[in-house]
Amino acid sequence: MSRERSASLALVAVVALATGFVLAGQVKTQLLTPSNQVARYSALIRSVQELESTNAGSRRHIADLRSQIDALESEAAQRSAATQALRNNVADLRAHAGLTAMRGPGVQVRLANGVPGPDTGGQTRYLVDFQDVQDVVNLLYAQGAEGVAVNGRRITPLTAYSGSSGQVVIDQGTPFSSPITIAAVGDRNRMETALNDPSVLPDVRAREVLFQLRLTFTGSPDVALPAYDSSLQIPHVSAT
Amino acid sequence: MRPDSPTARRRRGTRLRGLSVWLIALLVALVATVQIRSQAEVERSLVGIDSTSLAFLIDDLHRANDALDAESSDLTRRRDTLESGGAGAADQVLADEAGRLRAVEGLVPVHGPGIVMVIDANGLNALDLQDALNNLWAGGGEAIDVNNRRIVTGVSVGQMSNGVSVDGVLVVPPWTITVIGDANRLGLVADLMSKQLRADRRVRQASYRVEADVVIRSVVSQKPFVYAVGF
């Protein structure tokens, strides 16, 4: 009896094993093409992630170096009035270039993706794109912003925006996607008035209606912006 | 039936074996589910990003990281100079930095290799000019001028009833856009832009030339901060 039971259990196990192999083979055959594609995509994604990690490390290193330089300059300035005057001048220029943190009254604008809908002008108009961010930043500067940061990344005199498929890349940073927060320090009243004006940012306003894209903002007596942490190299430019 | 009788022991053994088979089956099912779900998860996370976009992103990140490396090297050199030198070294570092930042902020005339692009059109608006300027910044522009008006972030490119304004001044077409930067990269960008612009019915002419040395004489004046304070 016991031998019979053992034999039947072994038979069940062998049948289950064979079924498992057959099933696995079938599933593998069906998934072969997609899994190859997934492997290729995964390799690309891994490359992006590695590059993003390097990017973040480099930006931390740059911020650290700038801090060290600031301390050394401060030390040198204590020894000479001329050096102190030069340092004050450079500090002002750095502040205007976005190289130092700033705070003051301002606004925080939030841009968030909408939902797909009947779309006539492209497949991804419900997504926030880099041109939306660029338009909001330009509007804020035109209305009295003295400094702007997008998702904590400071805008500089040479800032460029790029990206695709709902991804926003600013200067040498890693991509952002919705929701995107744009913080600005400056003339809070003017900026709030402009953001309340339904005639500004016409493309965003139209997509708010069509795709429920969301633009919201809040004013604040104290908005803080971080310092720029990337490159401001202009190797091809010389003063005349 | 006694608990230690042969029949009871046999039943316990059978139950144990049955339980083992179920446990193994459960584990196999669990592993298979995790494997299939993780594959599906990867596929889901890639929705909306095609491989071409990823390739462009990788290219951009490589270029960005190279730029960050260059900045790190420059900052390291400056730090080493400050560490090794006295007041003279600090003055030199600060003077160089001031000169570079004045150029970055558009406060001084500059020159260098680049391109000159001419766009003659009827009906292009402020957004068209803003997009063109952004393409040139993204394409390696380091200093830009439109019809003798210096462009940096914060200089308003606006729409007036009779055309486009830069810093409140009307810029009448044709727009001559002068850009200093990596001439090769800028040439490629300008070529693409020209082709796209020529396909636009509003555009009469869109052309560019690469030059070894272009001069930008226009400057902006620095506006003092009224609201912002450093911290």
XYZ file of C-alpha atoms in Angstrom:
471
model
C 0.000 0.000 0.000
C 2.762 2.357 1.021
C 4.774 1.479 -2.078
C 1.702 2.064 -4.226
C 1.130 5.459 -2.659
C 4.764 6.424 -3.121
C 4.593 5.349 -6.760
C 1.437 7.362 -7.356
C 2.965 10.439 -5.703
C 6.077 10.071 -7.846
C 3.864 9.792 -10.904
C 2.019 12.990 -9.941
C 5.343 14.756 -9.443
C 6.682 13.550 -12.830
C 3.486 14.594 -14.610
C 3.536 17.995 -12.833
C 7.186 18.439 -13.800
C 6.512 17.560 -17.416
C 3.497 19.884 -17.492
C 5.635 22.636 -15.964
C 8.335 22.183 -18.605
C 5.791 22.176 -21.413
C 4.057 25.271 -19.978
C 7.344 27.109 -19.429
C 8.428 26.286 -22.977
C 5.147 27.535 -24.361
C 5.190 30.771 -22.325
C 8.837 31.362 -23.255
C 8.114 30.859 -26.945
C 5.228 33.318 -26.783
C 7.228 35.906 -24.838
C 10.422 35.518 -26.862
C 10.015 38.554 -29.109
C 8.592 40.905 -26.452
C 11.173 39.772 -23.909
C 13.978 40.534 -26.382
C 12.490 43.977 -26.841
C 12.176 44.336 -23.100
C 15.822 43.331 -22.707
C 16.864 46.019 -25.175
C 14.649 48.603 -23.467
C 15.942 47.512 -20.083
C 19.522 47.985 -21.271
C 18.656 51.498 -22.448
C 16.880 52.259 -19.176
C 19.875 50.984 -17.207
C 22.156 53.274 -19.240
C 19.885 56.225 -18.481
C 19.830 55.354 -14.780
C 23.633 55.035 -14.611
C 24.091 58.331 -16.426
C 21.558 59.997 -14.120
C 23.415 58.708 -11.101
C 26.717 60.064 -12.455
C 24.960 63.342 -13.224
C 23.640 63.703 -9.663
C 27.071 62.880 -8.241
C 28.763 65.464 -10.464
C 26.280 68.142 -9.438
C 26.858 67.395 -5.766
C 30.613 67.607 -6.389
C 30.221 70.958 -8.168
C 28.146 72.369 -5.300
C 30.789 71.170 -2.852
C 33.640 72.713 -4.870
C 31.792 76.039 -5.102
C 31.338 76.015 -1.347
C 35.051 75.341 -0.803
C 35.980 78.136 -3.216
C 33.639 80.527 -1.435
C 35.303 79.746 1.903
C 38.800 80.241 0.450
C 37.788 83.537 -1.185
C 36.291 84.702 2.075
C 39.533 83.894 3.854
C 41.577 85.786 1.235
C 39.204 88.772 1.369
C 39.845 89.179 5.101
C 43.479 89.907 4.311
C 42.956 92.615 1.648
C 40.439 95.401 1.074
C 40.979 95.167 -2.697
C 40.216 91.438 -2.618
C 37.122 92.148 -0.518
C 35.889 94.690 -3.084
C 36.451 92.187 -5.895
C 34.674 89.511 -3.895
C 31.646 91.742 -3.318
C 31.497 92.431 -7.033
C 31.685 88.730 -7.875
C 29.066 87.910 -5.215
C 26.641 90.282 -6.937
C 27.375 88.748 -10.333
C 26.964 85.238 -8.917
C 23.611 86.161 -7.391
C 22.357 87.426 -10.760
C 23.679 84.312 -12.513
C 21.756 82.062 -10.110
C 24.899 80.720 -8.463
C 23.749 81.583 -4.946
C 20.615 80.581 -3.071
C 17.993 83.304 -2.696
C 14.692 83.850 -0.937
C 11.907 86.394 -0.852
C 8.240 86.872 -1.715
C 7.007 85.022 -4.742
C 4.867 82.318 -6.235
C 4.909 78.575 -6.695
C 3.323 77.302 -9.880
C 2.380 73.655 -10.276
C 1.947 72.080 -13.693
C 0.469 68.591 -13.877
C -0.470 66.217 -16.673
C -4.044 65.983 -17.825
C -5.764 62.935 -19.243
C -5.747 61.644 -22.833
C -8.663 62.894 -24.830
C -9.816 63.650 -28.367
C -6.535 64.918 -29.701
C -6.008 66.799 -32.907
C -2.562 68.224 -32.502
C -0.403 65.273 -31.423
C -0.568 62.209 -29.239
C 0.797 63.703 -26.033
C -0.815 67.096 -25.630
C -2.247 66.046 -22.283
C 1.317 65.815 -20.932
C 3.272 68.752 -19.553
C 6.186 69.410 -21.893
C 9.291 71.558 -21.811
C 7.652 74.337 -23.802
C 4.977 74.725 -21.113
C 7.713 75.114 -18.512
C 9.596 77.545 -20.742
C 6.425 79.614 -21.282
C 5.679 79.808 -17.545
C 9.269 80.771 -16.706
C 9.289 83.465 -19.421
C 5.967 84.817 -18.134
C 7.274 84.987 -14.561
C 10.429 86.830 -15.633
C 8.357 89.232 -17.726
C 6.234 89.915 -14.632
C 8.995 90.765 -12.222
C 10.651 87.491 -11.190
C 14.205 88.000 -9.955
C 15.018 84.306 -9.690
C 13.297 81.104 -10.764
C 13.795 77.402 -10.058
C 12.078 74.452 -11.710
C 11.734 71.379 -9.461
C 14.607 72.775 -7.431
C 16.816 73.434 -10.439
C 17.822 77.077 -10.761
C 17.328 78.933 -14.021
C 20.393 80.849 -15.259
C 20.959 83.474 -17.968
C 21.892 80.657 -20.401
C 19.218 78.094 -19.508
C 17.947 75.832 -22.277
C 14.900 73.562 -22.151
C 14.471 70.303 -24.024
C 12.754 66.931 -23.704
C 10.136 64.673 -25.229
C 7.120 62.538 -24.276
C 6.265 64.483 -21.159
C 9.900 64.704 -20.072
C 11.448 68.084 -19.296
C 15.219 68.534 -19.352
C 16.774 71.743 -18.085
C 20.401 72.501 -18.875
C 22.636 69.581 -17.869
C 20.142 68.053 -15.469
C 18.233 64.796 -15.460
C 14.693 64.720 -16.883
C 11.638 65.740 -14.890
C 8.080 64.674 -15.467
C 4.723 65.810 -14.099
C 4.033 67.304 -11.632
C 6.465 70.155 -12.128
C 6.824 72.976 -9.637
C 8.141 76.337 -10.754
C 9.139 78.618 -7.899
C 9.838 82.302 -8.452
C 11.033 85.094 -6.163
C 10.142 88.655 -7.111
C 7.136 90.920 -7.516
C 4.520 88.582 -6.084
C 1.513 90.774 -6.939
C 2.454 91.189 -10.592
C 3.184 87.488 -10.989
C -0.113 86.500 -9.334
C -2.068 88.958 -11.476
C -0.470 87.570 -14.643
C -1.141 83.963 -13.628
C -4.787 84.846 -12.975
C -5.123 86.401 -16.434
C -6.944 83.880 -18.673
C -5.418 85.426 -21.802
C -1.824 84.507 -20.912
C -0.383 81.042 -21.615
C -3.065 80.397 -24.272
C -1.820 76.914 -25.182
C -1.815 75.724 -21.566
C -5.275 77.274 -20.998
C -6.670 75.490 -24.069
C -5.248 72.162 -22.890
C -6.718 72.737 -19.428
C -10.111 72.631 -21.117
C -9.358 69.860 -23.626
C -7.271 67.489 -21.513
C -7.675 68.687 -17.902
C -4.019 69.720 -17.836
C -3.617 71.477 -14.488
C -1.943 74.798 -13.780
C -2.291 75.964 -10.193
C -0.312 78.459 -8.167
C 0.046 79.892 -4.701
C 1.623 83.125 -3.567
C 3.916 83.180 -0.575
C 5.749 85.823 1.451
C 8.817 83.595 1.522
C 9.924 81.389 -1.340
C 13.402 79.836 -1.236
C 15.434 78.982 -4.335
C 18.563 76.812 -4.325
C 21.810 77.765 -6.046
C 22.542 76.512 -9.549
C 24.572 73.327 -9.361
C 25.640 72.713 -12.953
C 27.960 74.160 -15.579
C 28.095 77.784 -16.661
C 31.064 77.287 -18.992
C 31.247 79.450 -22.103
C 34.444 78.156 -23.710
C 33.813 79.763 -27.122
C 33.042 83.259 -25.850
C 35.682 85.948 -25.324
C 35.167 89.506 -24.202
C 35.972 91.987 -26.989
C -6.977 4.183 17.236
C -3.820 4.947 19.268
C -1.826 7.953 18.143
C 1.389 5.927 17.781
C -0.262 2.986 15.969
C 1.175 2.080 12.488
C -2.001 3.302 10.746
C -1.843 6.690 12.443
C 1.872 7.039 11.572
C 1.128 6.144 7.918
C -1.647 8.755 7.788
C 0.614 11.390 9.296
C 3.341 10.564 6.724
C 0.878 10.753 3.837
C -0.463 14.090 5.095
C 3.069 15.407 5.410
C 3.978 14.337 1.868
C 0.783 15.888 0.520
C 1.557 19.083 2.355
C 5.093 19.102 0.923
C 3.761 18.729 -2.629
C 1.339 21.621 -2.050
C 4.074 23.769 -0.554
C 6.391 23.137 -3.511
C 3.560 23.856 -5.971
C 2.819 27.092 -4.097
C 6.463 28.156 -4.209
C 6.749 27.384 -7.941
C 3.573 29.371 -8.598
C 4.901 32.245 -6.504
C 8.235 32.351 -8.319
C 6.532 32.137 -11.714
C 4.139 34.954 -10.789
C 6.960 37.170 -9.561
C 8.921 36.540 -12.770
C 5.982 37.252 -15.081
C 4.918 40.321 -13.075
C 8.417 41.787 -13.072
C 8.566 41.451 -16.858
C 5.193 43.123 -17.168
C 6.330 45.843 -14.780
C 9.349 46.699 -16.948
C 7.123 46.830 -19.997
C 4.637 49.123 -18.202
C 7.376 51.518 -17.001
C 8.448 52.043 -20.595
C 5.049 53.042 -21.849
C 5.335 56.424 -23.517
C 9.112 56.393 -23.930
C 10.181 54.926 -27.225
C 13.701 53.668 -27.821
C 14.571 56.638 -30.031
C 13.668 59.067 -27.244
C 15.745 56.992 -24.833
C 18.692 57.096 -27.232
C 18.402 60.893 -27.492
C 18.165 61.089 -23.713
C 21.338 59.016 -23.355
C 23.100 61.262 -25.849
C 21.968 64.385 -23.969
C 23.033 62.916 -20.625
C 26.484 62.042 -22.004
C 26.893 65.618 -23.224
C 25.578 67.007 -19.942
C 27.941 64.851 -17.903
C 30.878 65.949 -20.075
C 29.925 69.584 -19.399
C 29.689 68.862 -15.667
C 33.117 67.206 -15.763
C 34.550 70.297 -17.463
C 32.984 72.527 -14.804
C 34.368 70.290 -12.027
C 37.862 70.457 -13.534
C 37.669 74.232 -13.811
C 36.429 74.593 -10.231
C 39.120 72.217 -8.951
C 41.783 74.297 -10.709
C 40.372 77.480 -9.141
C 40.248 75.916 -5.697
C 43.861 74.677 -6.031
C 45.001 78.153 -7.110
C 43.263 79.691 -4.107
C 44.767 77.114 -1.765
C 48.293 77.547 -3.049
C 48.415 81.300 -3.635
C 48.115 84.441 -1.559
C 46.001 87.536 -2.081
C 47.346 87.922 -5.636
C 46.056 84.495 -6.604
C 42.660 85.214 -5.075
C 42.441 88.526 -6.953
C 43.237 86.787 -10.236
C 40.652 84.050 -9.641
C 38.012 86.640 -8.708
C 38.814 88.896 -11.678
C 38.596 85.950 -14.099
C 35.303 84.883 -12.549
C 33.901 88.412 -12.794
C 34.871 88.618 -16.479
C 33.275 85.266 -17.267
C 30.051 86.061 -15.384
C 29.723 89.449 -17.115
C 29.825 87.599 -20.439
C 27.332 84.963 -19.185
C 24.921 87.685 -18.051
C 25.257 89.675 -21.268
C 26.801 92.701 -19.578
C 29.771 93.033 -21.974
C 30.318 92.760 -25.741
C 31.712 89.367 -26.778
C 33.064 87.545 -29.807
C 33.874 84.002 -30.885
C 33.012 81.290 -33.423
C 29.364 80.781 -34.242
C 26.590 81.292 -36.729
C 24.493 84.110 -38.133
C 20.938 83.164 -39.009
C 18.533 85.334 -40.980
C 14.773 84.754 -40.816
C 12.487 86.902 -42.888
C 8.840 86.192 -42.259
C 5.445 87.706 -41.992
C 3.353 86.701 -39.017
C 5.858 84.893 -36.802
C 5.060 85.668 -33.178
C 6.901 85.926 -29.875
C 6.519 82.203 -29.170
C 8.161 81.403 -32.519
C 11.136 83.573 -31.609
C 11.306 82.142 -28.083
C 11.318 78.611 -29.509
C 14.022 79.495 -32.035
C 16.178 81.028 -29.308
C 15.669 78.019 -27.034
C 16.704 75.667 -29.858
C 19.909 77.663 -30.239
C 20.610 77.670 -26.484
C 19.983 73.909 -26.389
C 22.218 73.513 -29.451
C 25.240 74.972 -27.692
C 24.667 78.725 -27.891
C 26.732 80.651 -25.350
C 25.784 84.223 -26.319
C 22.881 85.370 -28.511
C 21.771 88.612 -30.129
C 18.649 89.363 -32.203
C 18.737 92.513 -34.345
C 21.329 94.054 -32.007
C 19.372 93.191 -28.850
C 21.231 90.906 -26.428
C 19.322 87.832 -25.280
C 19.678 86.158 -21.892
C 17.063 84.477 -19.707
C 14.977 87.215 -18.172
C 15.115 89.490 -21.209
C 11.503 89.648 -22.227
C 10.541 88.434 -25.713
C 6.986 89.683 -26.018
C 4.142 90.194 -28.417
C 3.067 93.693 -29.436
C 0.195 94.582 -31.724
C 2.628 95.318 -34.551
C 5.101 92.513 -34.016
C 7.570 90.914 -31.642
C 9.505 92.878 -29.064
C 12.757 92.148 -27.262
C 13.089 93.919 -23.948
C 10.172 96.153 -24.920
C 11.669 97.197 -28.281
C 10.067 96.078 -31.550
C 12.319 93.776 -33.610
C 11.223 94.196 -37.196
C 11.825 91.284 -39.626
C 14.152 90.144 -41.051
C 15.489 88.821 -37.758
C 19.253 88.452 -37.728
C 20.154 86.036 -34.947
C 23.836 85.983 -34.046
C 25.006 83.090 -31.889
C 28.420 82.335 -30.402
C 29.254 78.764 -29.430
C 30.398 75.451 -30.851
C 30.094 76.302 -34.559
C 29.746 72.669 -35.653
C 26.860 71.918 -33.304
C 25.226 75.269 -33.970
C 25.569 74.697 -37.720
C 23.651 71.423 -37.465
C 20.921 73.021 -35.371
C 20.657 76.029 -37.700
C 20.441 73.709 -40.700
C 17.508 71.819 -39.184
C 15.815 75.031 -38.102
C 16.205 76.586 -41.560
C 14.624 73.549 -43.229
C 11.690 73.588 -40.808
C 11.218 77.325 -41.168
C 11.290 77.188 -44.973
C 8.393 74.707 -44.802
C 6.359 77.351 -42.947
C 4.164 79.412 -45.268
C 4.761 82.545 -43.203
C 8.518 82.389 -43.802
C 9.948 84.149 -46.858
C 13.585 83.375 -46.150
C 15.508 81.291 -43.619
C 19.259 80.956 -44.030
C 22.406 80.754 -41.940
C 26.154 80.974 -42.263
C 28.870 79.579 -40.019
C 31.603 82.056 -39.127
C 34.977 81.681 -37.425
C 34.477 84.865 -35.462
C 31.244 86.721 -34.904
C 30.924 89.788 -32.721
C 28.026 90.635 -30.411
C 28.193 94.266 -29.296
C 24.805 94.568 -27.651
C 24.604 94.343 -23.872
C 21.933 94.256 -21.195
C 22.049 96.309 -18.035
C 21.951 94.527 -14.719
C 18.759 95.075 -12.736
C 19.288 95.302 -8.988
C 17.234 92.930 -6.836
C 14.277 94.570 -5.101
C 12.650 91.553 -3.470
C 15.268 88.809 -3.352
C 17.873 88.345 -0.658
C 20.715 85.867 -0.607
C 21.011 83.270 2.123
